[in-house]
XYZ file of C-alpha atoms in Angstrom:
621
model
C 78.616 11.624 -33.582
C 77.340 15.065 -31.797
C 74.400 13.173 -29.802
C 77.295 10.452 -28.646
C 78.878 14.136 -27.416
C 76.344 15.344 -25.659
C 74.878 12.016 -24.363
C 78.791 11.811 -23.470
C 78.490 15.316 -21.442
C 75.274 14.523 -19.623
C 76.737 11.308 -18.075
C 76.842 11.014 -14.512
C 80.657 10.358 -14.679
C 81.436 13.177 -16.051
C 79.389 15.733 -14.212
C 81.241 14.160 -11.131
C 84.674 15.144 -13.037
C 83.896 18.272 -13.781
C 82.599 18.955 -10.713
C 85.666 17.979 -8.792
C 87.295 20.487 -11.103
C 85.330 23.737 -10.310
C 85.711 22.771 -6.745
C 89.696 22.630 -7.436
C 89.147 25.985 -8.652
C 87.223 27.049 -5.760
C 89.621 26.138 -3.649
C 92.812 26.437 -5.069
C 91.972 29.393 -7.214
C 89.687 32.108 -5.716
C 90.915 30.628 -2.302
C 94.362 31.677 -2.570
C 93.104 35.483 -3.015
C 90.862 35.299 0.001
C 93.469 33.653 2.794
C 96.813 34.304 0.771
C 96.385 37.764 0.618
C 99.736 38.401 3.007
C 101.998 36.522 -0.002
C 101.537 40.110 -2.076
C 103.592 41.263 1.303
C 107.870 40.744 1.581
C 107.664 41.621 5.183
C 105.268 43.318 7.737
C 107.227 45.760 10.340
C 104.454 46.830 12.779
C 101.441 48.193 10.607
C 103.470 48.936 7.803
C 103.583 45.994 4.660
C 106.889 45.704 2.356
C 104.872 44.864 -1.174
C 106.411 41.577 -2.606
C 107.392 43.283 -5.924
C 108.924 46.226 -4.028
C 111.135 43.655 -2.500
C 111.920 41.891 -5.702
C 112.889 45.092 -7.155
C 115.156 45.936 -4.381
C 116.873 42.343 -4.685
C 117.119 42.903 -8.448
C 118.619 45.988 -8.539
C 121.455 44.885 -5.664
C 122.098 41.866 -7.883
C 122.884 43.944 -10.983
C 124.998 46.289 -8.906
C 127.103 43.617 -7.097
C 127.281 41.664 -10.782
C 128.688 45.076 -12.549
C 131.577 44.780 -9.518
C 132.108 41.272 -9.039
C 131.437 39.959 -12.546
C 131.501 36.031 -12.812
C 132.704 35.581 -9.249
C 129.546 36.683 -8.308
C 127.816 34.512 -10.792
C 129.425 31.649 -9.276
C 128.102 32.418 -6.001
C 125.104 32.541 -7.105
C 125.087 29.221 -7.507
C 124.792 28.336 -4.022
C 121.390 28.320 -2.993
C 122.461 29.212 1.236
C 124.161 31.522 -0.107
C 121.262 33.370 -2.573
C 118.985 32.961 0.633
C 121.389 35.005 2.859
C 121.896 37.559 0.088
C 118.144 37.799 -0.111
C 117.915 38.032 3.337
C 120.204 40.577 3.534
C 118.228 42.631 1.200
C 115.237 42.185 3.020
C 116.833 43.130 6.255
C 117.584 46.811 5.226
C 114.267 47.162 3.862
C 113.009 46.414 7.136
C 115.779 48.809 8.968
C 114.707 51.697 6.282
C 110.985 51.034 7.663
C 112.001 50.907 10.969
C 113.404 54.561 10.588
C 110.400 55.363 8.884
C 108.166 54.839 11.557
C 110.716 56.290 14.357
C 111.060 59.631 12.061
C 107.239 60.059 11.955
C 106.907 59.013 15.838
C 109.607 61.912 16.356
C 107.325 64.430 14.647
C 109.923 64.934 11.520
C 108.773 66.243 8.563
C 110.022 67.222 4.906
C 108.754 70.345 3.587
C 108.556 70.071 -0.465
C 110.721 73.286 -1.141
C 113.719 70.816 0.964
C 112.972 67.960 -1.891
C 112.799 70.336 -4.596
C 116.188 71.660 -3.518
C 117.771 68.095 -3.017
C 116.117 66.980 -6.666
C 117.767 70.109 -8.499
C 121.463 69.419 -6.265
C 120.791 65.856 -7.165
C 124.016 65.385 -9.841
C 122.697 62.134 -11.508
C 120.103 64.732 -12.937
C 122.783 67.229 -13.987
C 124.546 68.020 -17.354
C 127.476 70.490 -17.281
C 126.644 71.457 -13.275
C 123.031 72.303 -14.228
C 120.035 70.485 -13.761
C 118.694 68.527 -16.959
C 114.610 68.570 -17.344
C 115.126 65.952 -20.200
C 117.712 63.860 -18.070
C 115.407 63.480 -14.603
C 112.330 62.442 -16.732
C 114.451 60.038 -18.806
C 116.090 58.771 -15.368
C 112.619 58.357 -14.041
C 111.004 56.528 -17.147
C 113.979 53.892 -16.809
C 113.173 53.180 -12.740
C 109.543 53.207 -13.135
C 108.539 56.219 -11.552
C 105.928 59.184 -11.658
C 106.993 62.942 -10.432
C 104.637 62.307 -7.433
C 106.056 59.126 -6.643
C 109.564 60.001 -6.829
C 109.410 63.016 -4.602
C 107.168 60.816 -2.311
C 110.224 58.193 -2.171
C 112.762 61.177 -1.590
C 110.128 62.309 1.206
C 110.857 58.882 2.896
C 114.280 58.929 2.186
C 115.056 62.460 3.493
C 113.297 61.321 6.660
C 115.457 58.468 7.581
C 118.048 60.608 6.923
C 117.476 63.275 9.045
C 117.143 60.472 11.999
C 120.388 58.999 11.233
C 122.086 62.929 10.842
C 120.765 63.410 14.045
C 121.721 60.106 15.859
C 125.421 60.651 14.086
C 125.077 64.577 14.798
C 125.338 63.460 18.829
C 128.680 61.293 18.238
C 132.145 62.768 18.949
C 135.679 61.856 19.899
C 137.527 62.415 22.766
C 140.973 64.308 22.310
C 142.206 62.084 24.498
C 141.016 58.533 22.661
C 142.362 60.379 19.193
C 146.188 61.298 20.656
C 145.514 57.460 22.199
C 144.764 56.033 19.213
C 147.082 58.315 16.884
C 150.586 57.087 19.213
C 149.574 53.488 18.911
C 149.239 53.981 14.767
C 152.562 56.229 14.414
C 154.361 54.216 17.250
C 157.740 53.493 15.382
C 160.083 50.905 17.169
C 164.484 50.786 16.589
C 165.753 47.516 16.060
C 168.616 45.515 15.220
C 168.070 42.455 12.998
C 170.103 38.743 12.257
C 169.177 36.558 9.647
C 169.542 32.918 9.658
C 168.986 32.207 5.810
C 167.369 28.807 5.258
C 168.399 28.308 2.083
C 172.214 28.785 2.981
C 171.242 26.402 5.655
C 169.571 24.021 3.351
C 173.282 23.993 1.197
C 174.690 21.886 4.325
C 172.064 19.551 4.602
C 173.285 15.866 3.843
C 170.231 13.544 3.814
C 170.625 9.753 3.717
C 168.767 7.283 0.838
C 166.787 6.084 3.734
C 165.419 9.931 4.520
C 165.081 10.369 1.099
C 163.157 7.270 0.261
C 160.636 7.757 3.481
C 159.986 11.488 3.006
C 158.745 10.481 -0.861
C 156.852 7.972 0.851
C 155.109 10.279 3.428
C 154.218 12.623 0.883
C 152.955 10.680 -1.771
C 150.135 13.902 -2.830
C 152.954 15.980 -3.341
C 154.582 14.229 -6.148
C 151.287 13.165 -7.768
C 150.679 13.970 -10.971
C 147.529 14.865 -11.996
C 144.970 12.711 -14.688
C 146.075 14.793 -18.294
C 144.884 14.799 -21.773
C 146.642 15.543 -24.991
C 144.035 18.086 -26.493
C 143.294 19.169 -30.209
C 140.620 21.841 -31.333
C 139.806 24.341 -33.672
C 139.368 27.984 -32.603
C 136.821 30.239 -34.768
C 136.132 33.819 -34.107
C 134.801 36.870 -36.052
C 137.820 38.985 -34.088
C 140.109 36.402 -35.874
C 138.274 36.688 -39.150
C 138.393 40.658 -39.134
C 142.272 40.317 -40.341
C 140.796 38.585 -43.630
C 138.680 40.977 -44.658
C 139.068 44.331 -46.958
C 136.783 47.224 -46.772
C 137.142 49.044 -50.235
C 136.268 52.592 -50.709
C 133.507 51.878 -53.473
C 131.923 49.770 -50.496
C 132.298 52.707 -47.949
C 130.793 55.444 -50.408
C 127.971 53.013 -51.254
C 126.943 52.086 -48.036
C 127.249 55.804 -47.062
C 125.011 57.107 -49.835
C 121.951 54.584 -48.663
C 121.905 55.378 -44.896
C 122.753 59.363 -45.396
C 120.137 59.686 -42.320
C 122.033 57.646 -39.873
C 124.850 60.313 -40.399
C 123.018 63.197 -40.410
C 122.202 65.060 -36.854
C 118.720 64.814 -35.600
C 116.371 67.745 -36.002
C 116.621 69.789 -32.748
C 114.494 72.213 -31.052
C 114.712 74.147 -28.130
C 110.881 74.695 -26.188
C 109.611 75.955 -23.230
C 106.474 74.240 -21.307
C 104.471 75.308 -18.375
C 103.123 71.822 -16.647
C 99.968 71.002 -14.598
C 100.539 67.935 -12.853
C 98.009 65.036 -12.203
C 94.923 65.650 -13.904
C 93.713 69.129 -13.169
C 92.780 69.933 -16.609
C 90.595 73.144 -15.290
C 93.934 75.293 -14.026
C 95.836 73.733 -17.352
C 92.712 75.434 -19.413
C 93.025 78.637 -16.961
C 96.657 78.958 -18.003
C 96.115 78.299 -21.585
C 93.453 80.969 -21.603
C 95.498 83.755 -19.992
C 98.456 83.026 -22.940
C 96.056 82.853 -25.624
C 94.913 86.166 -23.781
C 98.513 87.729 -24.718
C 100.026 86.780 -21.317
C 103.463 86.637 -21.245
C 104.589 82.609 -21.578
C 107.979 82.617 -19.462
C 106.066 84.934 -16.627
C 103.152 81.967 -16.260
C 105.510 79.455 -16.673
C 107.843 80.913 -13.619
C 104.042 81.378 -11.704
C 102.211 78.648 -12.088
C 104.520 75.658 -13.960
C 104.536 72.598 -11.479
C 108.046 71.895 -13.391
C 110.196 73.118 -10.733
C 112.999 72.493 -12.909
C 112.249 74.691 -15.469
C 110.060 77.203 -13.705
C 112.867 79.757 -12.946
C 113.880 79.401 -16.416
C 110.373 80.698 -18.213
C 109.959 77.177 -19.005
C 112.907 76.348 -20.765
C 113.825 73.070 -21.443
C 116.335 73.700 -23.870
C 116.995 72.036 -26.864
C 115.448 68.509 -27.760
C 115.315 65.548 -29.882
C 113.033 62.837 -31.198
C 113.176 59.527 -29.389
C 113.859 61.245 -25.549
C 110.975 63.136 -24.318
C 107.068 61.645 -23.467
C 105.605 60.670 -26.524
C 103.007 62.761 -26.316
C 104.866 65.641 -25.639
C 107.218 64.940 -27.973
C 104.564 64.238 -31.002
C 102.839 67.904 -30.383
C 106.423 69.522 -30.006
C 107.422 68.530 -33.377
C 104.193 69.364 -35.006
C 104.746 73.097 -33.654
C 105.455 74.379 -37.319
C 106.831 78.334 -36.540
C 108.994 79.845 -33.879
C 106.769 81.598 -31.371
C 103.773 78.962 -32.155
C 102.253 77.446 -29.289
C 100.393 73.667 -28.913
C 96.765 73.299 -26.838
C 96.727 71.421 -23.447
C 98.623 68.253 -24.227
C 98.051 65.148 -21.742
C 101.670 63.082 -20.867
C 101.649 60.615 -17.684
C 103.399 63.928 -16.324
C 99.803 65.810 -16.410
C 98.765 69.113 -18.618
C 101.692 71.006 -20.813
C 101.584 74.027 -22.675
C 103.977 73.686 -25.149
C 105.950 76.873 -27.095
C 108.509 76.399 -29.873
C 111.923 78.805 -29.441
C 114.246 78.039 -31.907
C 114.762 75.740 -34.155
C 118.047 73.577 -35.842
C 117.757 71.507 -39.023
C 119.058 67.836 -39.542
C 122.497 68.127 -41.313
C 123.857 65.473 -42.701
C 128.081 64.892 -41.800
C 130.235 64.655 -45.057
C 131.793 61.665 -45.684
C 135.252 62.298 -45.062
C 134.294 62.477 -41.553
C 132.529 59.084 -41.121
C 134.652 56.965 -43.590
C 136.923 55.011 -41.097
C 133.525 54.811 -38.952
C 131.877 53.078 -41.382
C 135.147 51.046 -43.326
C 134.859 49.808 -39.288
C 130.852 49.474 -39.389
C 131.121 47.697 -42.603
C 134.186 45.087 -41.310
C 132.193 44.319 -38.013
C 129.165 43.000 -39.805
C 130.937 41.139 -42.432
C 133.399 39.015 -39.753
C 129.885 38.411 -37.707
C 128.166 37.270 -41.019
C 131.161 35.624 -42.243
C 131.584 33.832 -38.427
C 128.024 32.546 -38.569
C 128.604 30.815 -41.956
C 131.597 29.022 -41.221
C 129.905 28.138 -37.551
C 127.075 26.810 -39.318
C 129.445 24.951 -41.449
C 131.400 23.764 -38.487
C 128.558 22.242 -36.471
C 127.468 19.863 -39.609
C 131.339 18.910 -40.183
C 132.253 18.293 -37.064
C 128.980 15.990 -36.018
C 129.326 14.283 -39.709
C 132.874 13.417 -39.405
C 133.359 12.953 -35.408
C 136.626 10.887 -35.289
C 138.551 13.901 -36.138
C 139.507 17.304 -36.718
C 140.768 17.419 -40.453
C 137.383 17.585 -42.043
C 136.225 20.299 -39.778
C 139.660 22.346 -40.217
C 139.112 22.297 -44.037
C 135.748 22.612 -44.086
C 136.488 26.381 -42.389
C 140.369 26.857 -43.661
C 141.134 26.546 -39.905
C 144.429 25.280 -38.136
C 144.314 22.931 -35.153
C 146.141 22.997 -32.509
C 147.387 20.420 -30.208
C 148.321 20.294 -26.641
C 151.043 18.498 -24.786
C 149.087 16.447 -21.751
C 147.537 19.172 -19.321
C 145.683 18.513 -16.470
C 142.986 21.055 -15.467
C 145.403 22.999 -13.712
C 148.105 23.563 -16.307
C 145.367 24.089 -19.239
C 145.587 26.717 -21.401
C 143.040 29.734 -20.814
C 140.899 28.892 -23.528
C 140.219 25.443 -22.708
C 139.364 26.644 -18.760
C 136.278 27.741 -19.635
C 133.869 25.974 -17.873
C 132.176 24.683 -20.768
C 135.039 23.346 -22.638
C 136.144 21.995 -20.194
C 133.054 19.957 -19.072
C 132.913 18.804 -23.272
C 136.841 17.533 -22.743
C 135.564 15.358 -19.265
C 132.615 13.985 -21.066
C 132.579 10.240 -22.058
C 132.147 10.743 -25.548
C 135.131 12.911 -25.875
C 136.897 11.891 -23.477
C 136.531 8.194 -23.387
C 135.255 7.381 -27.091
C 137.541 9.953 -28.626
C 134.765 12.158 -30.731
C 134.397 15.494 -31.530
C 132.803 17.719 -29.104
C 129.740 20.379 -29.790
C 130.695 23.349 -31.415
C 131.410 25.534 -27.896
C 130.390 29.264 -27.535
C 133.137 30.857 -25.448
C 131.870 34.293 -26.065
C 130.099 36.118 -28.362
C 131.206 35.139 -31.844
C 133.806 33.231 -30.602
C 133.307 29.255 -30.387
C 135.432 26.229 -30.025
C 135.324 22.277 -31.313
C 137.896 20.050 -29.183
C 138.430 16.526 -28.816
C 140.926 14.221 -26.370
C 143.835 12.593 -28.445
C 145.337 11.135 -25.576
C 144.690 10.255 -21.733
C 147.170 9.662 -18.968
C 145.795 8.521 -15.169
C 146.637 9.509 -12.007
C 150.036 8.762 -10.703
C 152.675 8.980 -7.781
C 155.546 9.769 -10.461
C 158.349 6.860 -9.396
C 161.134 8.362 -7.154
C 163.573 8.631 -9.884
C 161.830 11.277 -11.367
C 161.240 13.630 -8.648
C 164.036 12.900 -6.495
C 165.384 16.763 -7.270
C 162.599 17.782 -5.746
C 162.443 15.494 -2.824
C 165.452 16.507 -1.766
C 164.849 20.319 -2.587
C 161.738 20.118 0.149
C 163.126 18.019 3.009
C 166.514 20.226 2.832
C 164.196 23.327 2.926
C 162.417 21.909 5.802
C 165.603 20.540 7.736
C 167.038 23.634 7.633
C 164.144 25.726 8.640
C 163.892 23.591 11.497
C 167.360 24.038 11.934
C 167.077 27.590 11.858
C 164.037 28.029 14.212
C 166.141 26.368 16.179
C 169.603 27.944 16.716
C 167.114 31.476 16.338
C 165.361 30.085 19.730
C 168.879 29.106 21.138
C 170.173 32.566 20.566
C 167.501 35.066 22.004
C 167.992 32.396 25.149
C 171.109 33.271 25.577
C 171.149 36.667 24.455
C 168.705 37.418 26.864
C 171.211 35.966 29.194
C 173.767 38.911 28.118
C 175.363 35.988 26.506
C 176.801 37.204 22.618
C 179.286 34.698 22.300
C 176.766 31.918 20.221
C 176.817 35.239 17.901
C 180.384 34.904 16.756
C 180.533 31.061 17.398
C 178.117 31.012 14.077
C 179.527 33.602 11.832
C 176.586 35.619 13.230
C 176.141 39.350 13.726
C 173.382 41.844 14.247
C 172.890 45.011 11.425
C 172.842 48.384 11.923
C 170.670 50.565 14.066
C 167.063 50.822 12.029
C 163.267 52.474 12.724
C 160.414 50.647 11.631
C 156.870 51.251 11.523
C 153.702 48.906 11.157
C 154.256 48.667 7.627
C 157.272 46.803 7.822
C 157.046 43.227 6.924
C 158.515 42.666 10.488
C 155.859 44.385 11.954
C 153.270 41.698 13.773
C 156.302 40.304 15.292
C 158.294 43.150 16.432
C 155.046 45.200 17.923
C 154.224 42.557 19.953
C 157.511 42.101 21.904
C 157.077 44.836 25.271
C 158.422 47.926 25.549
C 162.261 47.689 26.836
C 163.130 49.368 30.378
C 165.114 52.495 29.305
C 168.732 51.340 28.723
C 167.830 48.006 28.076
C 167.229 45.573 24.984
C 164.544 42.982 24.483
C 164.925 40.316 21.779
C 162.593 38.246 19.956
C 162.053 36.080 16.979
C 160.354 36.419 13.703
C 160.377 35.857 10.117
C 160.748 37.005 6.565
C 158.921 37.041 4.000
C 161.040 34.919 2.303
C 161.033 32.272 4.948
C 163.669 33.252 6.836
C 164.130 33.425 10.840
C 164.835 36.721 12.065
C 166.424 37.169 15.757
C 165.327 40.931 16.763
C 166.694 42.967 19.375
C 164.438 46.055 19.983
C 165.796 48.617 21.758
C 163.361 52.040 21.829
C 159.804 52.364 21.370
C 158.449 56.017 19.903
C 155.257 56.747 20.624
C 154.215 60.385 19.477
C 151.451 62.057 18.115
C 151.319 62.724 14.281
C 149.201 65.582 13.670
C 148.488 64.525 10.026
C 146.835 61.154 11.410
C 144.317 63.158 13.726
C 141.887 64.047 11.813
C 141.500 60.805 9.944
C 141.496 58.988 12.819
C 138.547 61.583 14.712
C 136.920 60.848 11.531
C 137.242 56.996 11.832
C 136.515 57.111 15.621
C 133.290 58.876 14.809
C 132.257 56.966 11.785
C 132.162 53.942 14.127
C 130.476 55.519 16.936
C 127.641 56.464 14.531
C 127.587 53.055 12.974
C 127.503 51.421 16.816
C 124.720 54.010 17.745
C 122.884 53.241 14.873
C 122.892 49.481 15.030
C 122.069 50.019 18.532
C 119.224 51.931 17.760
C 117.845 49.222 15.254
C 118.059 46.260 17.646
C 115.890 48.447 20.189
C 113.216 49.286 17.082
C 113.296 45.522 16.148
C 112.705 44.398 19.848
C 110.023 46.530 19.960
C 108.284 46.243 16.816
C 106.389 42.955 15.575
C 108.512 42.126 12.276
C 107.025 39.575 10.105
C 109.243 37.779 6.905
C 107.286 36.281 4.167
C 109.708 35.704 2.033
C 113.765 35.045 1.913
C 115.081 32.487 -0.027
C 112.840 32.235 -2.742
C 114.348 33.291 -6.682
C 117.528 33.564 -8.136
């Protein structure tokens, strides 16, 4: 057998194969790293490179933030690829703009001094607790976003830098007084009118409407008297919220389950240290510090001297009390093998660089008595057992249900569950439950729908699933006239008389403008009292576009409700003054779009200018 191997391998056949395959290699491999070197790069603006992952990151974290606002509407648009390619795309566009900046800020000679990014990291108030900076907070917040000190202040260098080219592009916009009092009269302009109202629905009361109307309206508008394709529905609902209201918690339970997991309700050892750091790898100074303290050099005075920890530097070091589980581990595994108050730890190496490490004070683990965590754990306790209790019967539910497909009764035992049935609902109409998407794809399928069996168990959220199955179909139909006629007649009287009503509204600013008022009293008609409205009113977009009477004169106009109804206006003074409390918004405003115009301005120069390279857009999802 082994020579027909090797008499196999030394054929000429298959040294050809194999060869072919280290050439594929060659060439599709190692080649990709030597020509497709610019697919490690998002974009290229000028000299400068926008690294793939950096990019990715960037899109990521803008996905998360516009999911946490939008929730599942988002979601659904991210279903449509054009549309993930323009969001991409738009991610990738203000990456470019922030190099763009970049380059324009170091072209202009600015420059960030470290004291200004110390200061901004310490005002920073995601890295505050109580008002004060947090040492244990900004590494934590670092740790989570993947960054080093160095790095960090690096990307606040950058960051300051753009921004003190935009400050001083939005430091060169102002407003005119005269554009403000312009602005502020045409947003407090308030306008006196005097208003009649031709109801339609009073109208619609005279409308008489023949068989023959009736008939060919219902005829036109065959969609609107459709009614839908509907199903009579039946399922069975199971959920561990549901379940919770079957369940006791007994106080022999509680006590038990409070005596075995007495550390989970106990606080965690705490101790409060002070450190003096070395960043990067400088071990030498780190070793010239630790000499001088094991000299008898005062700690906090070295740590306010030479600790690269600005944060705690002007504190002696301290970084106040801590816990297990937060800090570097290997800061936090020499910490908590400091034994005495006052004892100090060697150099100790953390991704941060060199610390010195000095124990303050310590506070032992107490454990909370159980008065004071009962309901918590009675809760604790009732949680997991409607989970563990839901995953049985689910379990049990899935084998029913796909045994005994032809109904519901089996299932509903099998899980002491009730079903409920619908009346026919269309997708429309359907209750909220069985909207879901998922349900109600399983209610459209053919094998519920059409052969009448059982669907999957559904998940409609966590611990909460659903089994349904169609009892009943009815098609499609134009319901007969007989049935709808109510509402036939309802919608052609309602558009009669609208008609009607736009009508005699035209007929009477005609001849009102005419000085004519007669058509007024002919019609029962007559104008209301004197009132002021503003560009809040409902009336509004009508009324503010009519022009300003002559002084002693009216002008009238048409409009409508919001309830449908047309409104014959007769406007009779426009106020136009300036409202001091609307200036300084509006300065604001004024200026906020200046700066915005400047700056976009600005970009479209820098792009013009600048060879800008994309690499990738609407890749991912």
């Amino acid at each position: 057998m082994m020579d027909r191997l090797r008499e196999g391998v030394n054929g000429i056949a298959v040294k050809i194969i194999l060869g072919l395959i280290i050439l594929s290699f060659v060439f599709a491999g190692i080649g990709s790293y030597i020509t497709g070197g610019s697919n490690n790069a998002a974009a290229k603006v000028g000299n400068t490179e926008i690294a793939r992952g950096e990019f990715e990151q960037a899109y990521q974290n803008e996905r998360n933030r516009m999911q946490s606002q939008l929730g599942d509407y988002f979601a659904q648009m991210l279903a449509d690829p054009a549309y993930v390619e323009s969001f991409r795309k738009s991610v990738l566009d203000r990456m470019v703009n922030d190099a763009l900046l970049q380059q324009q800020a170091e072209a202009l000679g600015l420059r960030i001094s470290d004291a200004q990014i110390r200061t901004t990291i310490l005002e920073m108030p995601q890295f505050q607790t109580a008002g004060q900076f947090d040492q244990d907070v900004y590494q934590a917040a670092l740790r989570r976003a993947g960054f080093s000190a160095e790095s960090f202040a690096e990307y606040m260098r950058r960051d300051l830098m753009r921004n003190q080219l935009v400050t001083a592009l939005q430091g060169s916009e102002f407003a005119l007084q005269g554009e403000i009092d312009a602005q502020s009269k045409l947003i407090a302009q308030t306008r006196d009118i005097r208003t009649v109202s031709l109801s339609v629905a009073d109208l619609a009361k005279g409308i008489k409407l023949t068989d023959e109307q009736i008939e060919q309206y219902y005829n036109e508008n065959p969609q609107a008297y459709t009614r839908p394709e509907q199903a009579k529905v039946s399922y069975i609902e199971l959920s561990s919220e549901a379940l919770k209201s079957q369940i006791k918690i007994s106080d022999e339970e509680a006590q038990k389950y409070y005596q075995e997991h007495l550390d989970k309700y106990s606080t965690q050892e705490q101790r409060k240290v002070s450190h003096i750091l070395v960043q990067g790898d400088d071990k030498a100074k780190a070793q010239a510090i630790l000499d001088e303290l094991n000299g008898g050099a005062d700690f906090a005075k070295l740590a306010e001297e030479k600790s690269d920890d600005f944060g705690s530097a002007d504190a002696g070091g301290d970084l106040g009390w801590i816990e297990r589980d937060v800090m570097d581990p290997a800061f936090e595994k020499a910490a908590f093998a400091l034994k005495n108050i006052g004892d100090m730890t060697g150099l100790v190496k953390s991704e941060f660089g060199y610390h010195i490490i000095k124990l303050d004070e310590l506070k032992a683990s107490q454990v909370k008595p159980y008065t004071e965590v009962a309901a918590e754990i009675k809760q604790e306790l009732l949680d997991q057992h409607a989970v563990d209790e839901f995953y049985e019967k689910q379990t049990q539910l899935e084998k029913v249900a796909f045994e005994f497909p032809d109904s519901l009764d089996d299932s509903a035992e099998a899980i002491n569950a009730k079903i409920i049935t619908t009346d026919f609902i269309s997708q429309a109409d359907a209750p909220e439950l069985l909207k879901t998407p998922a349900v109600m794809q399983a209610i459209l399928s053919p094998e519920v729908k059409e052969d009448g069996l059982n669907s999957e168990v559904i998940e409609v959220a966590p611990e909460h699933v659903i089994v349904v199955r169609v009892e009943d179909t009815r098609d499609e139909a134009v319901l007969p006239l007989e049935e709808v006629k109510a509402q036939v007649v309802a919608s052609l009287s309602a558009e009669k008389a609208e008609q009607q009503a736009v009508e005699l509204g035209a007929s009477l600013v005609k001849e009102l403008k005419q000085g004519n008022k007669a058509p007024l009293a002919a019609n029962h008609l007559e104008f209301t009292e004197l009132k002021t409205i503003d560009r809040n009113s409902p009336l509004a977009a009508s009324v503010f576009a009519l022009p300003k009477p002559e002084k002693g004169q009216v002008v009238f106009g048409q409009s409508k409700d919001q309830d449908g109804n047309i409104i014959v206006v007769e406007l009779s003074k426009v106020t136009a003054q300036i409202n001091p409390a609307y200036s300084t918004q509006i300065g604001a405003q004024l200026e906020r779009v200046g700066n915005q115009q400047d700056l976009t301005n600005i970009l479209n120069v820098l792009r013009k200018n600048t060879d800008i390279e994309y690499y990738v857009v609407g890749q991912g999802q």
